mmCIF file of C-alpha atoms and ligand atoms in Angstrom:
data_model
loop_
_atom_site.group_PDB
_atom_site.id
_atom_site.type_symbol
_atom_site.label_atom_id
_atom_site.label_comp_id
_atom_site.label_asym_id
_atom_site.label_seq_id
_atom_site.Cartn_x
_atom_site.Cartn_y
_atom_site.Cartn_z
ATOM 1 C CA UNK J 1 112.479 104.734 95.974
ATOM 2 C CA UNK J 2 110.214 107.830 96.416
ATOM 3 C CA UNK J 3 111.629 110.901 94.044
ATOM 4 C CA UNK J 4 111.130 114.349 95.643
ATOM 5 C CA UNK J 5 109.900 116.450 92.950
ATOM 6 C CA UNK J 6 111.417 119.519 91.353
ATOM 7 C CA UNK J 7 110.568 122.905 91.928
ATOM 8 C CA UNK J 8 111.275 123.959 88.103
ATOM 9 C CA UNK J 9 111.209 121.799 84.262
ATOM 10 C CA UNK J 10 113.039 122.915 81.315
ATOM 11 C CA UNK J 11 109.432 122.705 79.279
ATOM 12 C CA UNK J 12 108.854 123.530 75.591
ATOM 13 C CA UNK J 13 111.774 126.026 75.169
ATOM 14 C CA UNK J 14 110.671 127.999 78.776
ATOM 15 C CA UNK J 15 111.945 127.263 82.299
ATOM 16 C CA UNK J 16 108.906 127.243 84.481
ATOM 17 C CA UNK J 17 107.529 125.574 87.460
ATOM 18 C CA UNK J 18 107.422 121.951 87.907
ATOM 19 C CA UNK J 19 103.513 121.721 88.442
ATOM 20 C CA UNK J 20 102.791 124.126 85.522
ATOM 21 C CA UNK J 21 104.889 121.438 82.665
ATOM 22 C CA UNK J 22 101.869 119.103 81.969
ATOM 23 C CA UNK J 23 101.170 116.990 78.877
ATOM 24 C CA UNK J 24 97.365 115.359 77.787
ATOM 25 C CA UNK J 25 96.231 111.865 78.359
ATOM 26 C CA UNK J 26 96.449 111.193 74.713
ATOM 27 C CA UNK J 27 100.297 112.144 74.132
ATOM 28 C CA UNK J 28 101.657 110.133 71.829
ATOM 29 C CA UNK J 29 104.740 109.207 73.761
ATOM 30 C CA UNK J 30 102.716 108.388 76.788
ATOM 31 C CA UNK J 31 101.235 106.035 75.246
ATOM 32 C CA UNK J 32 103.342 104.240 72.380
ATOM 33 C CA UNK J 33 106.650 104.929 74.583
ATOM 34 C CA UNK J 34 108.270 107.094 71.481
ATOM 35 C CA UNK J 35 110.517 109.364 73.409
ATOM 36 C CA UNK J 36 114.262 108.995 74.263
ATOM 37 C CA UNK J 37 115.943 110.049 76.984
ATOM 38 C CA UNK J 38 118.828 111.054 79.054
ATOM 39 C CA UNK J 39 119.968 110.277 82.178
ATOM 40 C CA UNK J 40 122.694 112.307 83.688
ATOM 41 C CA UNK J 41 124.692 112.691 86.882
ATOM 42 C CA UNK J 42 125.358 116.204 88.749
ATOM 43 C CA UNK J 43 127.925 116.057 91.827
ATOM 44 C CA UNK J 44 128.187 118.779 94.331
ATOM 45 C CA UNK J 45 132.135 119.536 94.320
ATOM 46 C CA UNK J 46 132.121 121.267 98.208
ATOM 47 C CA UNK J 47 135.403 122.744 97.691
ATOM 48 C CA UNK J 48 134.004 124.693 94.480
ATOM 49 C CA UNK J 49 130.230 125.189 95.745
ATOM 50 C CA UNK J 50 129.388 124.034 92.510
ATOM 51 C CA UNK J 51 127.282 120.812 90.673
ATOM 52 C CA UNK J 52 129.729 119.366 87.962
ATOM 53 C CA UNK J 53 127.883 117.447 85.454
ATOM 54 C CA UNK J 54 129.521 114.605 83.981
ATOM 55 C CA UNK J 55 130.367 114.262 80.789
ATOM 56 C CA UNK J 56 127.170 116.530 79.488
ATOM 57 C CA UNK J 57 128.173 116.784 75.790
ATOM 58 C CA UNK J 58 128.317 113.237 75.629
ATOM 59 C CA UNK J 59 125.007 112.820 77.127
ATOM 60 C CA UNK J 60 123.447 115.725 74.803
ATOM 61 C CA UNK J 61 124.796 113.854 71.798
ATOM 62 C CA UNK J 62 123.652 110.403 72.684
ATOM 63 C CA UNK J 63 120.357 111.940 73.301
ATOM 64 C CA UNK J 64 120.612 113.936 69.758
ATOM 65 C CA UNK J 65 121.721 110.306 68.273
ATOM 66 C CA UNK J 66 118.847 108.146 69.794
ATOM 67 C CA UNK J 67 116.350 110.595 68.445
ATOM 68 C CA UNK J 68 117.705 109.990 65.194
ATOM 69 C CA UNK J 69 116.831 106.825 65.375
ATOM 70 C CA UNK J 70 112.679 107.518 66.118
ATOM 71 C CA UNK J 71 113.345 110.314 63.032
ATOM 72 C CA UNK J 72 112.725 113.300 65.272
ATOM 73 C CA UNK J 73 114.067 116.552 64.845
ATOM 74 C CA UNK J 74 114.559 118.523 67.588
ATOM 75 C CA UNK J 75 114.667 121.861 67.473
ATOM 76 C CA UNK J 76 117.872 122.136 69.810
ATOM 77 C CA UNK J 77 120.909 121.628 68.462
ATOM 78 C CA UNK J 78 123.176 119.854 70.853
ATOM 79 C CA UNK J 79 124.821 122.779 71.830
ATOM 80 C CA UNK J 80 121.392 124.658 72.775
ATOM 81 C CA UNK J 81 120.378 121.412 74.921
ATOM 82 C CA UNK J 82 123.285 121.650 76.917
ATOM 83 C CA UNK J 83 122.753 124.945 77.612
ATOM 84 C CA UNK J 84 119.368 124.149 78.233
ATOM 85 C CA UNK J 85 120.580 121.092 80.661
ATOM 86 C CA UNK J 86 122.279 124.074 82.725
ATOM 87 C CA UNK J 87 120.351 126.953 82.341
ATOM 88 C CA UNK J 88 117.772 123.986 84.398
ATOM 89 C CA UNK J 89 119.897 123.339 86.826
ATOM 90 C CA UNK J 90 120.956 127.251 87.468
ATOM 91 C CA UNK J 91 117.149 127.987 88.106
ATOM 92 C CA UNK J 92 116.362 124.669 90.106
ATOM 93 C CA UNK J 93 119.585 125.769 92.126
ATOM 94 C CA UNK J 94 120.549 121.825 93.957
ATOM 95 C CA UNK J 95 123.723 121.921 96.086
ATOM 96 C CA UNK J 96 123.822 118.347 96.058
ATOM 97 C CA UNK J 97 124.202 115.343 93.753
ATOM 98 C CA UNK J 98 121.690 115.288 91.368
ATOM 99 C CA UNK J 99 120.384 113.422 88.366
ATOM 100 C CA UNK J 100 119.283 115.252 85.774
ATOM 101 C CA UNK J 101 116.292 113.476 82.980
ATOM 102 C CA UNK J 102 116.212 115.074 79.544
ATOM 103 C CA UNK J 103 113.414 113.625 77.685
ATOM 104 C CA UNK J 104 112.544 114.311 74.127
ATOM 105 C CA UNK J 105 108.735 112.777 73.260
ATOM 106 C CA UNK J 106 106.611 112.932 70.824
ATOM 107 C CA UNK J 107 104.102 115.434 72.523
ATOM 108 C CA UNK J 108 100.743 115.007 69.423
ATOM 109 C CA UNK J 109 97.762 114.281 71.537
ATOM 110 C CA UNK J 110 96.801 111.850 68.800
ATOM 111 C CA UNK J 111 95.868 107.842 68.141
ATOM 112 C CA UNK J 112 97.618 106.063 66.451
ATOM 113 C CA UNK J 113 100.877 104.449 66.042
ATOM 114 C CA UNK J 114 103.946 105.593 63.983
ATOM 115 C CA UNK J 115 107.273 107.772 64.040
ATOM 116 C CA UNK J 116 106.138 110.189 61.037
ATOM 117 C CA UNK J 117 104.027 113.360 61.269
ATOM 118 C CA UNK J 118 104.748 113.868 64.714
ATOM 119 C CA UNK J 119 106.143 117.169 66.810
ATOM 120 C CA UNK J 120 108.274 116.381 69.426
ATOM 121 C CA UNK J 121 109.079 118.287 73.023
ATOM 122 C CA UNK J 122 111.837 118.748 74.842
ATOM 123 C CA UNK J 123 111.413 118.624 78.814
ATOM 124 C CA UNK J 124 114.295 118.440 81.175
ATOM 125 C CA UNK J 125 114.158 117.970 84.914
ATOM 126 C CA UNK J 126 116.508 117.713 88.162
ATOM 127 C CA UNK J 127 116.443 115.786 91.177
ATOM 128 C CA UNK J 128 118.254 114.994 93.976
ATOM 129 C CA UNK J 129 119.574 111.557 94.017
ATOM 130 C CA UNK J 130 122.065 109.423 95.853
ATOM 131 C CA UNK J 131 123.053 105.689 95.543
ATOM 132 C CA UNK J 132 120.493 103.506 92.551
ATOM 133 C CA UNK J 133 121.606 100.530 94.515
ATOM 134 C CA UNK J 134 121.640 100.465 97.701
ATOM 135 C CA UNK J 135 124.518 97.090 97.877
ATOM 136 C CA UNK J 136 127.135 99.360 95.976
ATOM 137 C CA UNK J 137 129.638 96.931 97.493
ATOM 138 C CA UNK J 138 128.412 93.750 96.626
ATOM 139 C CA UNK J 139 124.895 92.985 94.632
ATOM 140 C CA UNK J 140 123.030 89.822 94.144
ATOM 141 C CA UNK J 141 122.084 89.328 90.740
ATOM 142 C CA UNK J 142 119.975 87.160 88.814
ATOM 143 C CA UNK J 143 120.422 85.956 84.961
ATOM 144 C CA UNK J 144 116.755 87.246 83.915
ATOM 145 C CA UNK J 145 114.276 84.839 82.127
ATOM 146 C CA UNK J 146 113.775 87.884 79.907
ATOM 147 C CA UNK J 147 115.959 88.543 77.164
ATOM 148 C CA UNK J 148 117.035 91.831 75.483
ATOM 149 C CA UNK J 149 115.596 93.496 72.615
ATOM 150 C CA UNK J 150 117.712 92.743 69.581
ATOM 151 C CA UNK J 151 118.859 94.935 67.252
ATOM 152 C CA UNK J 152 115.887 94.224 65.017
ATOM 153 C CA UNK J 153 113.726 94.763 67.281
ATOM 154 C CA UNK J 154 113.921 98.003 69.113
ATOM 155 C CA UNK J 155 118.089 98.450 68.955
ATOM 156 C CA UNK J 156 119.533 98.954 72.641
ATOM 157 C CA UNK J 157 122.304 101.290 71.848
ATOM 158 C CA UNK J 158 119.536 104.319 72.261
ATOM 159 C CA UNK J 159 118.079 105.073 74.816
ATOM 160 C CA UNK J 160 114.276 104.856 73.765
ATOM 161 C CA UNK J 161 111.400 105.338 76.296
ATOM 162 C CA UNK J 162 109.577 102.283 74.704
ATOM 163 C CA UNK J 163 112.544 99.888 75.259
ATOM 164 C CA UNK J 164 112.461 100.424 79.360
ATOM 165 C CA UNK J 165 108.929 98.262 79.777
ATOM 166 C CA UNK J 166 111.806 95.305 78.831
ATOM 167 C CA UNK J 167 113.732 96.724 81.469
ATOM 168 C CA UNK J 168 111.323 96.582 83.998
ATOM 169 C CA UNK J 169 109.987 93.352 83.637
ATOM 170 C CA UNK J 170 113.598 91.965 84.373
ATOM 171 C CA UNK J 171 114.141 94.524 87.100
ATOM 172 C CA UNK J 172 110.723 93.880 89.185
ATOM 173 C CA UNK J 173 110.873 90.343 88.528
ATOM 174 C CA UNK J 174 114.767 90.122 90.194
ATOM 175 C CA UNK J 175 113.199 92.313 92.973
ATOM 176 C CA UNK J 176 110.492 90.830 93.727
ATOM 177 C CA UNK J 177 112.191 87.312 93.979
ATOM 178 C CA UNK J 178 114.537 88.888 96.472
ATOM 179 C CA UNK J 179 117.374 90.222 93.911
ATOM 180 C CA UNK J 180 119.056 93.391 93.317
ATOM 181 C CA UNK J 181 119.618 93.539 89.816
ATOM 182 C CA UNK J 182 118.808 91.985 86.812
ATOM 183 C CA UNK J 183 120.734 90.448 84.223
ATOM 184 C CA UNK J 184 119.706 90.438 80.550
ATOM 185 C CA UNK J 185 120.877 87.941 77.800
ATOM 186 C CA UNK J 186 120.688 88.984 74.771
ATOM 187 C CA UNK J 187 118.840 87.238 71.590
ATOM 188 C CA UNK J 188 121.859 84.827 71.091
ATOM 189 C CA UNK J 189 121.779 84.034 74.742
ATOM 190 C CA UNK J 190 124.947 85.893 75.232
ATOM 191 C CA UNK J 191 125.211 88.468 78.295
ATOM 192 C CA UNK J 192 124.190 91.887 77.906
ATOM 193 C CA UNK J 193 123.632 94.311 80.239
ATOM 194 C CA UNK J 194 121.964 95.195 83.530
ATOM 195 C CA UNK J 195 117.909 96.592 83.710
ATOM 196 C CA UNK J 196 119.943 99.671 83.757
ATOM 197 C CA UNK J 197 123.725 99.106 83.495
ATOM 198 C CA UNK J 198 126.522 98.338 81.640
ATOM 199 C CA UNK J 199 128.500 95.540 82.886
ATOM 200 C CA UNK J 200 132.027 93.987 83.306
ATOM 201 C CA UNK J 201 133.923 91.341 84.422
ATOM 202 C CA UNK J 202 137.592 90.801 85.848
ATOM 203 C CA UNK J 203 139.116 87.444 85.300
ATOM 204 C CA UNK J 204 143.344 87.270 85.542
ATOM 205 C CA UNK J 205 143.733 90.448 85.220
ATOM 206 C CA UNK J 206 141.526 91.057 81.908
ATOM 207 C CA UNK J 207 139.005 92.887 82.016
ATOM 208 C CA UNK J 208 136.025 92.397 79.778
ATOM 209 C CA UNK J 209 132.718 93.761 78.719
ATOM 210 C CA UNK J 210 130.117 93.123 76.103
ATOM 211 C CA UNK J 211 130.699 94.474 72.793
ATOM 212 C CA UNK J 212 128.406 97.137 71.445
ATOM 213 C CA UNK J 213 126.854 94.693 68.952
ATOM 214 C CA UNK J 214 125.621 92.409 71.952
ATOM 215 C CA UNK J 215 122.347 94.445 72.489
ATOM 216 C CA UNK J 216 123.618 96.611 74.992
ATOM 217 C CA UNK J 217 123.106 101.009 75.778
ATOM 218 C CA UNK J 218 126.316 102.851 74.217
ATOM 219 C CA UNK J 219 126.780 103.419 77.755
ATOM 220 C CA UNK J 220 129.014 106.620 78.449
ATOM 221 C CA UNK J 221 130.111 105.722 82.244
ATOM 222 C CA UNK J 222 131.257 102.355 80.252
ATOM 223 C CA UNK J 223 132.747 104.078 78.261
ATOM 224 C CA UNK J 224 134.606 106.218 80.633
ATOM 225 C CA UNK J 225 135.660 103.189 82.103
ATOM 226 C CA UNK J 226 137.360 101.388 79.528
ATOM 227 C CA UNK J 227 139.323 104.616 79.195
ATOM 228 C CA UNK J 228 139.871 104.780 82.721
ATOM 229 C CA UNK J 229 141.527 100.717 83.258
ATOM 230 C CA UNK J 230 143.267 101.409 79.819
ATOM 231 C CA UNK J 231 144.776 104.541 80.272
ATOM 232 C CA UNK J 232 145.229 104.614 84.417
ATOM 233 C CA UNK J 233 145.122 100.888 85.910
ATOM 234 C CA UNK J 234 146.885 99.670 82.708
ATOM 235 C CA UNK J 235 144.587 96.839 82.391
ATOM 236 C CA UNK J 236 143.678 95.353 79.024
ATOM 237 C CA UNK J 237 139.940 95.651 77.970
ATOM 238 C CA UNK J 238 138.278 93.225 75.921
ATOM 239 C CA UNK J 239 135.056 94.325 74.208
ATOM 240 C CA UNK J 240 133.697 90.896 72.832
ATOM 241 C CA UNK J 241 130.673 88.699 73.340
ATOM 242 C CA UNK J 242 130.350 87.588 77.155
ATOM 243 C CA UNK J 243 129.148 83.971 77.796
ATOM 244 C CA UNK J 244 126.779 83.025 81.262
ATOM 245 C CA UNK J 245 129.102 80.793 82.229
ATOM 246 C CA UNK J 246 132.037 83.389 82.329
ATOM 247 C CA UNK J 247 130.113 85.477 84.761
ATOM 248 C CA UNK J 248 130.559 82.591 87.558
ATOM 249 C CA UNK J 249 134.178 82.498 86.726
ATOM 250 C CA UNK J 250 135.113 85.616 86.930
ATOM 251 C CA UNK J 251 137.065 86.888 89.929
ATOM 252 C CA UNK J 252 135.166 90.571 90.199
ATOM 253 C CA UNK J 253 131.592 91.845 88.468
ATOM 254 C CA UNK J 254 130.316 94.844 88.427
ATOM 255 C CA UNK J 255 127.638 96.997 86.834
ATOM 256 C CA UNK J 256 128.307 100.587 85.580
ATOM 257 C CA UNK J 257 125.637 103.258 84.450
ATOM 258 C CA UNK J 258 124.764 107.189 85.244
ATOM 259 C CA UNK J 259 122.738 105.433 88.159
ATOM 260 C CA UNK J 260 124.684 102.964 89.460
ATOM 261 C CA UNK J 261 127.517 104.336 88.861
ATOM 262 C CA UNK J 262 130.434 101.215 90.143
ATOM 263 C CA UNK J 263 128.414 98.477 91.791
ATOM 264 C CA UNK J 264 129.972 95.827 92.711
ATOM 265 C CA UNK J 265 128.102 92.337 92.012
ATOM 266 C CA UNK J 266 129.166 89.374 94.919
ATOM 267 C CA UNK J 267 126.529 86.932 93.712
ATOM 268 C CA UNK J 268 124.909 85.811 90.689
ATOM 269 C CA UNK J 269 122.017 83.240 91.312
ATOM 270 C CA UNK J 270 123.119 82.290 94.658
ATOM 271 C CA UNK J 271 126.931 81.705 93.227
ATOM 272 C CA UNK J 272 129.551 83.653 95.336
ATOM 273 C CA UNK J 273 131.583 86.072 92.561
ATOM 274 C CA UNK J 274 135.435 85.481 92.871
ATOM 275 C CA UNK J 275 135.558 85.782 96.825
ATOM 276 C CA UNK J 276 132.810 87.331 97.217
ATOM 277 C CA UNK J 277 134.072 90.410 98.915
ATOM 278 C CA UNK J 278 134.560 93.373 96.771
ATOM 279 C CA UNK J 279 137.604 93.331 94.081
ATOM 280 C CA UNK J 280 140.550 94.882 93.932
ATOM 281 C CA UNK J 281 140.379 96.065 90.879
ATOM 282 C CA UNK J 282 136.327 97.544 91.307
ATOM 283 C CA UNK J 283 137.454 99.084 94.488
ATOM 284 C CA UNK J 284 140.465 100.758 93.137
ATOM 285 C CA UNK J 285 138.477 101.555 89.375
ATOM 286 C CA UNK J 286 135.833 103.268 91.720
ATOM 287 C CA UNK J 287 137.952 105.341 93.829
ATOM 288 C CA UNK J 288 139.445 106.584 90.898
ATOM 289 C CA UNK J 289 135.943 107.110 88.790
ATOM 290 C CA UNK J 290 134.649 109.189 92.702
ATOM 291 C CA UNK J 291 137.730 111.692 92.366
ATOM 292 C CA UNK J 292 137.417 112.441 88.099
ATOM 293 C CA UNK J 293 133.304 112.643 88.606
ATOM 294 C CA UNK J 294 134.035 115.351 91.610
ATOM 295 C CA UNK J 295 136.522 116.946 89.388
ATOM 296 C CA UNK J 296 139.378 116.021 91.288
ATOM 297 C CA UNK J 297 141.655 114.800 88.892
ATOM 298 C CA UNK J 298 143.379 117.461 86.259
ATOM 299 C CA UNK J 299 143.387 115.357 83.542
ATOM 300 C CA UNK J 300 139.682 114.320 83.301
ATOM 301 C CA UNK J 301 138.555 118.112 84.183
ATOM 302 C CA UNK J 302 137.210 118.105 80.595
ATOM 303 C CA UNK J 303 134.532 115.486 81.908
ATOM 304 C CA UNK J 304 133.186 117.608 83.908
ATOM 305 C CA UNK J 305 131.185 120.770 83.358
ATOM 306 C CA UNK J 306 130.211 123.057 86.360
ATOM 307 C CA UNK J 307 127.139 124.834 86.786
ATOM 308 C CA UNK J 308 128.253 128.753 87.171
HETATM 309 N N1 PMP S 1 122.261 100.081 79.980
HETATM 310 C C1 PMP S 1 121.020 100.499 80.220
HETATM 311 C C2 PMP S 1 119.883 99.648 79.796
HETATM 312 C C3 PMP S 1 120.795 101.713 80.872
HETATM 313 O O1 PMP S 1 119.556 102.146 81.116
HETATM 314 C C4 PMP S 1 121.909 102.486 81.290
HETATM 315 C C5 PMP S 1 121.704 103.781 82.013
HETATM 316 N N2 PMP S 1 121.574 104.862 81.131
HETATM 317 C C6 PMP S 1 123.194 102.002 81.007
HETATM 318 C C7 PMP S 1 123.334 100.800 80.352
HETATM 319 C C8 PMP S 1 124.420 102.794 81.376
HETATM 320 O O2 PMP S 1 124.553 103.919 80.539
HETATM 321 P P1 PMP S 1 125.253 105.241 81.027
HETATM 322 O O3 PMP S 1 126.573 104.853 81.570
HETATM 323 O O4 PMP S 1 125.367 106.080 79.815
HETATM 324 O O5 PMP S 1 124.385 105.847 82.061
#
């Protein structure tokens, strides 16, 4: 998927144009992966001629928390980011969906390998973006041969630069074998998460998704969603450990993430999911997730902020 660039980059504290935010060979990050990042969804709301970006705070402060973990301070607060996040968006000026990449790094053009003594930078960029999968209504996914990072290793709940090369093995490998998507176990051979999604399964009427202690992103669309079947589809959510074998039982799958957003999974390793037609219950969850993300829906407003 080609990525047109942007015209502008939120770049060391100044707005200024894309081509003019560079960083040297030797950057740390670059080359010991020690940023995090953030990867957030602008819709166009037609009715409003406006971009409403979902769920920013919660974004900002997941960003603000991962850092934590590579002990950078950032000299935004979280408040300042956001602002940043749409001050960026104001001057790259999309009237379409968009995706927006904050990306705090460690910016010392230096050798050698740590977390201490280092300065990091704050660049934020916009894009135009559309569907992450292209089978939104029914995926075929393959249980990867490469597992997630545990805990002890580099922990998944934040979203650390370094942490995606794991990602990508999974993801080219399930590509290039004819797959759409990846499926990660985690250490304890227990399922995870997607190369880049959350995921859940329907079976009688449950619905259930790996617990946060399974290796797995604090994902914020997941998160959204548990509310979402809770509070709207009256479903019960269970957040527990998810075996394999559960996934081929299950009557619906799907994957959820900034990205993907709802994608329906029909296959896993050449097993049909449930019918294999797309669920009830991910049809109706993702009509209902397409009106709060476009603002439509009074009682989620406060997910959404608009760019003014
Ligand atoms: N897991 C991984 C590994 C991801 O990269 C993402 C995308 N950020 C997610 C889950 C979903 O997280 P979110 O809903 O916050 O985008």
């Amino acid at each position: 998927m080609a990525t047109k660039l942007p015209r502008m980059a939120f770049f060391k504290d100044r707005i200024v144009p894309y081509t003019e935010a560079h960083v040297g060979l030797l950057t740390h990050a670059l080359n010991y992966g020690t940023g995090v990042f953030a990867g957030i969804r602008g819709y166009w709301n037609a009715d409003e001629s406006k971009v409403l970006v979902f769920r920013l705070t919660d974004h900002v402060r997941r960003l603000h928390e991962s850092s934590r973990l590579m002990r950078m301070k950032l000299a935004l607060s979280e408040e300042a980011t956001a602002r940043a996040v749409l001050d960026l968006l104001r001057a790259e000026g999309l009237k379409e969906d968009c995706y927006i990449r904050p990306l705090a790094f460690y910016s010392d053009e230096t050798i050698g390998v740590r977390l201490h003594g280092l300065t990091p930078a704050l660049s934020i960029v916009a894009v135009p973006f559309g569907l992450y999968i292209d089978k939104a209504d029914g995926a075929h996914c393959t249980v990867s041969s490469w597992r997630r990072p545990d805990d002890n290793v580099i922990p998944a709940r934040g979203k650390i630069t370094g942490s995606y090369a794991n990602s990508a093995f999974a993801k080219s490998d399930a590509e290039l074998a004819g797959f759409d998507e990846a499926l990660l176990l985690n250490r304890d051979g227990f399922v995870s998460e997607g190369s880049g999604e959350n995921i859940f399964l329907i079976r009688r009427g449950v619905a259930v998704t790996p617990s946060l202690n399974q290796s797995v992103l604090e994902g914020i669309t997941r998160r959204s969603l548990i509310t979402l079947l809770r509070d709207e589809l009256g479903m019960s959510v269970e957040e527990r450990p998810v075996e394999r074998g559960e996934l081929f039982m299950a009557d619906e799958v799907f994957l959820t993430g900034t990205a993907a957003q709802i994608t329906a999974v029909s296959r896993i390793d050449h097993r049909p999911v449930g019918s294999g037609q797309l669920g009830p219950v991910t049809e109706k969850l993702r009509t209902l997730f397409f009106d709060v993300v476009r603002g439509r829906v009074a009682k989620y407003r406060g997910w959404c902020t608009p760019v003014e």
